[in-house]
Every structure is written in C-alpha cells, then in structure tokens.
C-alpha cells in the first residue's frame, strides 16, 4: 500500500483566513479531516474567494518539506521511555539509545523517577553532552541533548574518555553514564519537591544547592569526616567535576556508583545509600 494513504489523516492544510483583508495570512493547520469552519470555507468572518486549499503530499514529501512526523529514533524514544515529546534530529541513534538504556540501572533503585522525563530535545552546547531542567509547572523534567557531542558517537566517546583520563569524570565511567549523572539530578528534584508545598521554595532550594549540600554533609557525617580538607579530598576522589557544586557531587556520584558498584568511591556509595532512604 502507498504509505501516503496511511498518513492522509495527518495531512496539513493551508489556511489563508483572517478577520479582515489585512489580516489574511498563510497558516498550516493540522487536522484529521475536513471540518466546516476550520479547513472548509468559510473559515473566518472576512469573505474571500479561495478561502483555503488542501495540498496533498505523500508521507515522504511532507516529512521532507515540513518535518512534521517523528523519525524512527523519536518513535523509539517516545514508546520505550514514555517520553511525551522528542525532537532528536541530528543526533547519533546508537549514542543516544546506549545512554538511555544505561539509565535503567538507576530506575531499578529509584522507580519513583521512571517517568520523570517528559521531553527530550536537541540543543547546541559546546561544553556539555546532557542537561536536565525541571519544569516547575508539572514537576517533570526536560532532558536536553547537545548535538555538538551526541551528533556523533565517536565525538562524545572521545571527549568523555579524555575527561576521565584527566580526572574530570569518575574513573572507569563511559559516556553512557552521562544519563545516570542527569538522573541524579532527577532524584534530587524528586526529594526537593516532596519537601515543600510552596513552588517558590522548591525553586530556591534547587537554585541554591540547599538539599544537595545537606545530603553531602550527612554523607560526610556518616563517614566520620569532619574537616574540610578531607571532605574536599573525598569529593575530588569522585571527580574534579564533583567539586564544582554540591549538585554535581551527587550527579557524579550516580555516574560513579552505577558504573563501578562496590568499587565506587566511598562517598559515592554513601550518597546513594542516603538518597534511597529519602525518596
């Protein structure tokens, strides 16, 4: 069967409607059929001969011209990971899927965040591969993937290996562990939002590393490490990046623990233990 007939219900219609003659514009309207008042004349109040027209295009021409359908990668990500939105053009399929599959290790220990990521989208970023941003409106998270790195598996692999070699990321970790690092932030956000009813307090905590600092402080206390020099040494023992912020200490602890297990740093193991009991 011609694939275009399968997709005809997803056709886009071109509307030239407007309230007045000056307001006539070209608009693409997604519609699953012919609806009076939407894509059948008269659409608006202003009369115009040729109010609208239907442009028939086969599936592959629609994708080429408008980019309105999900790619195979986007369909896989939406279906397998229950992501509501996925715009992933320009990403390396293998690199992204390896990263997402690796995140299942964290989900087993923290099932509360299994559906926390509502959207995955592409960004341009020169210094980072992945990023997690909470959406305070629905308490879900958005994952941003840098095309500069994840556009080519060889690039992200080489860059990450160099970072590990220089101590910037935990020993023995791989680029796939970037996803686990970000899930550390998702777990943190889950803990924070359960502490407050006021959204402003959630934002304040997230932006000021309040809960993350408390978690790391508790880990130090449990380990009997009280002086700052020893604490800095333990954070640095995870990675150099772990020393930049307390939130990154947690992110890197997740990368470390879910790659190295019992061989992870003692601080990473203690942080994961504490956070399991908080969620």
Short mmCIF file of C-alpha atoms in Angstrom, two decimals:
data_model
loop_
_atom_site.label_atom_id
_atom_site.label_comp_id
_atom_site.label_asym_id
_atom_site.label_seq_id
_atom_site.Cartn_x
_atom_site.Cartn_y
_atom_site.Cartn_z
CA UNK A 1 0.00 0.00 0.00
CA UNK A 2 1.19 3.52 -0.77
CA UNK A 3 2.43 4.94 2.55
CA UNK A 4 0.86 8.31 1.71
CA UNK A 5 -2.65 6.85 2.07
CA UNK A 6 -1.80 5.57 5.53
CA UNK A 7 -0.79 9.06 6.61
CA UNK A 8 -3.53 11.08 4.94
CA UNK A 9 -5.30 11.71 8.26
CA UNK A 10 -2.16 13.53 9.38
CA UNK A 11 -2.16 15.91 6.42
CA UNK A 12 -1.55 19.61 6.99
CA UNK A 13 -3.92 22.15 5.49
CA UNK A 14 -3.05 25.67 4.38
CA UNK A 15 -5.39 28.39 5.64
CA UNK A 16 -5.45 31.95 4.28
CA UNK A 17 -8.10 33.07 6.75
CA UNK A 18 -8.27 36.32 8.70
CA UNK A 19 -10.73 38.62 10.39
CA UNK A 20 -10.09 41.40 7.87
CA UNK A 21 -8.40 41.55 4.46
CA UNK A 22 -5.24 42.96 6.05
CA UNK A 23 -5.08 40.02 8.40
CA UNK A 24 -5.03 37.36 5.70
CA UNK A 25 -2.12 35.04 6.42
CA UNK A 26 -0.77 31.68 5.38
CA UNK A 27 -1.10 29.21 8.24
CA UNK A 28 -0.56 25.47 8.48
CA UNK A 29 -3.35 23.78 10.41
CA UNK A 30 -3.10 20.16 11.46
CA UNK A 31 -6.47 18.46 11.06
CA UNK A 32 -7.61 14.85 10.88
CA UNK A 33 -10.39 15.53 8.39
CA UNK A 34 -12.43 18.20 6.65
CA UNK A 35 -14.13 20.33 9.31
CA UNK A 36 -16.57 23.13 8.49
CA UNK A 37 -15.20 26.38 9.86
CA UNK A 38 -11.66 25.06 10.13
CA UNK A 39 -10.45 23.88 6.76
CA UNK A 40 -13.66 24.25 4.79
CA UNK A 41 -14.98 27.71 3.78
CA UNK A 42 -15.99 29.95 5.38
CA UNK A 43 -13.17 29.79 7.94
CA UNK A 44 -13.19 33.32 9.38
CA UNK A 45 -15.59 36.25 9.13
CA UNK A 46 -13.92 38.06 6.24
CA UNK A 47 -15.17 36.85 2.86
CA UNK A 48 -12.55 35.84 0.37
CA UNK A 49 -12.72 33.77 -2.84
CA UNK A 50 -10.34 30.83 -2.30
CA UNK A 51 -10.51 30.84 1.47
CA UNK A 52 -8.30 27.79 1.76
CA UNK A 53 -6.95 24.88 -0.15
CA UNK A 54 -5.85 21.34 0.60
CA UNK A 55 -2.38 20.43 -0.54
CA UNK A 56 -1.96 16.68 -0.96
CA UNK A 57 1.56 15.40 -0.38
CA UNK A 58 2.77 11.84 0.10
CA UNK A 59 4.22 10.98 3.51
CA UNK A 60 7.86 11.27 2.49
CA UNK A 61 7.27 14.68 0.84
CA UNK A 62 5.53 16.00 3.96
CA UNK A 63 8.46 14.91 6.09
CA UNK A 64 10.96 16.46 3.69
CA UNK A 65 9.05 19.74 3.28
CA UNK A 66 7.73 20.34 6.79
CA UNK A 67 9.48 17.83 9.10
CA UNK A 68 6.16 17.12 10.84
CA UNK A 69 6.50 13.41 11.51
CA UNK A 70 8.61 11.67 14.12
CA UNK A 71 11.76 9.97 12.95
CA UNK A 72 12.30 6.30 13.82
CA UNK A 73 14.56 7.38 16.71
CA UNK A 74 11.90 9.72 18.09
CA UNK A 75 9.27 6.97 17.91
CA UNK A 76 11.55 4.54 19.76
CA UNK A 77 12.29 7.05 22.50
CA UNK A 78 8.64 8.01 22.96
CA UNK A 79 7.35 4.45 23.06
CA UNK A 80 10.12 2.78 25.06
CA UNK A 81 10.78 5.53 27.59
CA UNK A 82 7.30 7.03 27.89
CA UNK A 83 8.54 10.45 26.79
CA UNK A 84 5.76 12.82 25.72
CA UNK A 85 7.88 14.91 23.33
CA UNK A 86 11.05 14.01 21.47
CA UNK A 87 12.74 16.20 18.88
CA UNK A 88 16.02 14.48 18.14
CA UNK A 89 17.09 15.45 14.65
CA UNK A 90 20.83 15.44 14.16
CA UNK A 91 21.62 13.00 16.96
CA UNK A 92 23.52 9.73 16.69
CA UNK A 93 20.93 7.00 17.24
CA UNK A 94 23.31 4.49 18.82
CA UNK A 95 24.87 7.02 21.18
CA UNK A 96 21.53 8.24 22.49
CA UNK A 97 19.95 4.79 22.87
CA UNK A 98 23.00 3.40 24.68
CA UNK A 99 22.77 6.31 27.12
CA UNK A 100 19.02 5.88 27.68
CA UNK A 101 19.31 2.09 28.09
CA UNK A 102 22.08 2.55 30.64
CA UNK A 103 19.74 4.67 32.75
CA UNK A 104 17.67 1.57 33.59
CA UNK A 105 20.18 0.82 36.35
CA UNK A 106 19.05 3.92 38.23
CA UNK A 107 15.35 3.32 37.59
CA UNK A 108 15.59 -0.06 39.35
CA UNK A 109 16.73 1.64 42.55
CA UNK A 110 14.59 4.76 42.14
CA UNK A 111 11.35 3.69 40.38
CA UNK A 112 9.73 6.95 41.55
CA UNK A 113 11.52 8.83 38.74
CA UNK A 114 10.99 6.30 35.97
CA UNK A 115 8.57 8.63 34.17
CA UNK A 116 10.12 11.88 35.34
CA UNK A 117 11.48 12.90 31.92
CA UNK A 118 8.63 14.29 29.84
CA UNK A 119 10.65 15.70 26.94
CA UNK A 120 13.99 15.16 25.23
CA UNK A 121 15.18 17.84 22.83
CA UNK A 122 18.29 18.90 20.98
CA UNK A 123 20.40 21.92 21.88
CA UNK A 124 23.73 23.34 20.78
CA UNK A 125 26.21 23.32 23.65
CA UNK A 126 29.98 23.48 23.41
CA UNK A 127 30.86 22.07 26.83
CA UNK A 128 28.27 19.53 27.90
CA UNK A 129 26.60 16.47 26.43
CA UNK A 130 23.40 16.30 28.50
CA UNK A 131 21.39 18.56 30.76
CA UNK A 132 18.31 18.10 32.96
CA UNK A 133 15.97 21.02 33.66
CA UNK A 134 12.93 20.65 35.96
CA UNK A 135 9.60 22.09 34.83
CA UNK A 136 8.10 23.53 37.99
CA UNK A 137 4.60 23.62 36.47
CA UNK A 138 4.12 19.86 36.29
CA UNK A 139 7.09 18.61 38.32
CA UNK A 140 8.53 16.80 35.34
CA UNK A 141 11.98 17.13 33.80
CA UNK A 142 13.25 18.07 30.35
CA UNK A 143 16.41 16.44 29.06
CA UNK A 144 18.48 18.48 26.63
CA UNK A 145 20.99 16.70 24.40
CA UNK A 146 23.82 18.59 22.74
CA UNK A 147 24.17 17.95 19.03
CA UNK A 148 27.81 19.04 19.30
CA UNK A 149 28.55 15.83 21.19
CA UNK A 150 25.71 13.39 20.59
CA UNK A 151 25.64 14.10 16.88
CA UNK A 152 28.46 11.57 16.51
CA UNK A 153 29.16 8.68 18.88
CA UNK A 154 32.89 8.89 18.16
CA UNK A 155 32.97 12.52 19.28
CA UNK A 156 31.13 12.03 22.57
CA UNK A 157 33.12 8.87 23.30
CA UNK A 158 36.47 10.51 22.66
CA UNK A 159 35.61 13.64 24.61
CA UNK A 160 34.35 11.70 27.60
CA UNK A 161 37.37 9.37 27.60
CA UNK A 162 39.65 12.41 27.65
CA UNK A 163 37.69 13.85 30.58
CA UNK A 164 38.01 10.58 32.51
CA UNK A 165 41.73 10.47 31.76
CA UNK A 166 42.10 14.00 33.16
CA UNK A 167 40.06 13.15 36.26
CA UNK A 168 37.15 15.39 35.30
CA UNK A 169 34.71 12.46 35.44
CA UNK A 170 34.80 9.33 37.66
CA UNK A 171 37.24 6.52 36.92
CA UNK A 172 36.12 3.76 34.56
CA UNK A 173 32.92 5.59 33.59
CA UNK A 174 31.80 5.86 29.99
CA UNK A 175 29.86 8.49 28.07
CA UNK A 176 26.70 6.42 28.57
CA UNK A 177 26.95 7.30 32.28
CA UNK A 178 26.11 10.91 31.47
CA UNK A 179 22.49 9.81 31.59
CA UNK A 180 22.90 8.41 35.10
CA UNK A 181 24.53 11.66 36.16
CA UNK A 182 21.43 13.54 35.00
CA UNK A 183 19.15 11.09 36.77
CA UNK A 184 20.99 12.02 39.93
CA UNK A 185 19.55 15.49 39.39
CA UNK A 186 16.09 13.99 38.76
CA UNK A 187 16.24 12.12 42.09
CA UNK A 188 17.40 15.31 43.79
CA UNK A 189 14.45 17.22 42.33
CA UNK A 190 12.04 14.49 43.46
CA UNK A 191 13.37 14.82 47.01
CA UNK A 192 13.20 18.63 46.92
CA UNK A 193 9.64 18.88 45.61
CA UNK A 194 8.44 16.48 48.29
CA UNK A 195 9.86 18.78 50.98
CA UNK A 196 7.84 21.88 50.10
CA UNK A 197 4.28 22.82 49.21
CA UNK A 198 5.42 26.25 48.01
CA UNK A 199 6.86 26.21 44.49
CA UNK A 200 8.99 29.25 45.25
CA UNK A 201 10.73 27.27 47.98
CA UNK A 202 11.34 24.43 45.53
CA UNK A 203 12.97 26.84 43.09
CA UNK A 204 15.04 28.46 45.83
CA UNK A 205 16.29 25.09 47.06
CA UNK A 206 17.13 23.88 43.55
CA UNK A 207 18.98 27.04 42.59
CA UNK A 208 20.93 27.33 45.85
CA UNK A 209 22.03 23.74 46.41
CA UNK A 210 20.28 23.59 49.79
CA UNK A 211 19.14 19.95 49.84
CA UNK A 212 22.16 18.72 47.91
CA UNK A 213 24.51 20.30 50.44
CA UNK A 214 22.57 18.67 53.28
CA UNK A 215 22.82 15.26 51.60
CA UNK A 216 26.56 15.53 51.09
CA UNK A 217 27.01 16.85 54.65
CA UNK A 218 25.07 13.87 56.01
CA UNK A 219 27.26 11.53 53.98
CA UNK A 220 30.39 13.11 55.48
CA UNK A 221 28.90 12.82 58.96
CA UNK A 222 28.06 9.14 58.45
CA UNK A 223 31.62 8.53 57.29
CA UNK A 224 33.04 10.44 60.24
CA UNK A 225 34.76 13.01 58.03
CA UNK A 226 34.56 16.45 59.62
CA UNK A 227 37.44 18.61 58.41
CA UNK A 228 37.04 20.49 55.14
CA UNK A 229 40.33 19.34 53.66
CA UNK A 230 39.33 15.69 53.96
CA UNK A 231 35.86 16.46 52.63
CA UNK A 232 37.30 18.20 49.58
CA UNK A 233 39.61 15.25 49.05
CA UNK A 234 36.69 12.82 49.08
CA UNK A 235 34.72 14.94 46.62
CA UNK A 236 37.74 15.19 44.37
CA UNK A 237 38.16 11.43 44.70
CA UNK A 238 34.87 11.07 42.83
CA UNK A 239 35.94 13.55 40.14
CA UNK A 240 37.05 17.13 39.60
CA UNK A 241 33.57 17.96 38.35
CA UNK A 242 32.13 16.70 41.64
CA UNK A 243 33.91 19.55 43.42
CA UNK A 244 32.30 22.34 41.37
CA UNK A 245 28.87 22.23 43.09
CA UNK A 246 27.12 20.00 45.60
CA UNK A 247 24.51 19.14 42.97
CA UNK A 248 27.33 17.95 40.71
CA UNK A 249 28.79 15.93 43.57
CA UNK A 250 25.52 14.00 43.54
CA UNK A 251 25.38 13.74 39.75
CA UNK A 252 28.92 12.38 39.59
CA UNK A 253 28.22 10.02 42.50
CA UNK A 254 25.43 8.49 40.39
CA UNK A 255 27.78 8.07 37.41
CA UNK A 256 30.41 6.53 39.67
CA UNK A 257 28.16 4.17 41.63
CA UNK A 258 26.08 2.85 38.73
CA UNK A 259 29.22 2.09 36.73
CA UNK A 260 31.59 0.89 39.44
CA UNK A 261 29.24 -0.52 42.10
CA UNK A 262 31.11 -1.68 45.20
CA UNK A 263 34.30 -0.30 43.66
CA UNK A 264 32.88 3.22 43.51
CA UNK A 265 34.30 5.83 45.86
CA UNK A 266 33.19 5.58 49.48
CA UNK A 267 31.47 8.98 49.24
CA UNK A 268 29.52 7.97 46.13
CA UNK A 269 28.27 4.82 47.83
CA UNK A 270 27.19 6.71 50.94
CA UNK A 271 25.36 9.39 48.92
CA UNK A 272 23.33 6.78 47.02
CA UNK A 273 22.52 4.99 50.27
CA UNK A 274 21.24 8.21 51.86
CA UNK A 275 19.14 9.21 48.85
CA UNK A 276 17.48 5.80 48.66
CA UNK A 277 16.15 6.45 52.14
CA UNK A 278 14.87 9.94 51.27
CA UNK A 279 12.60 9.16 48.33
#
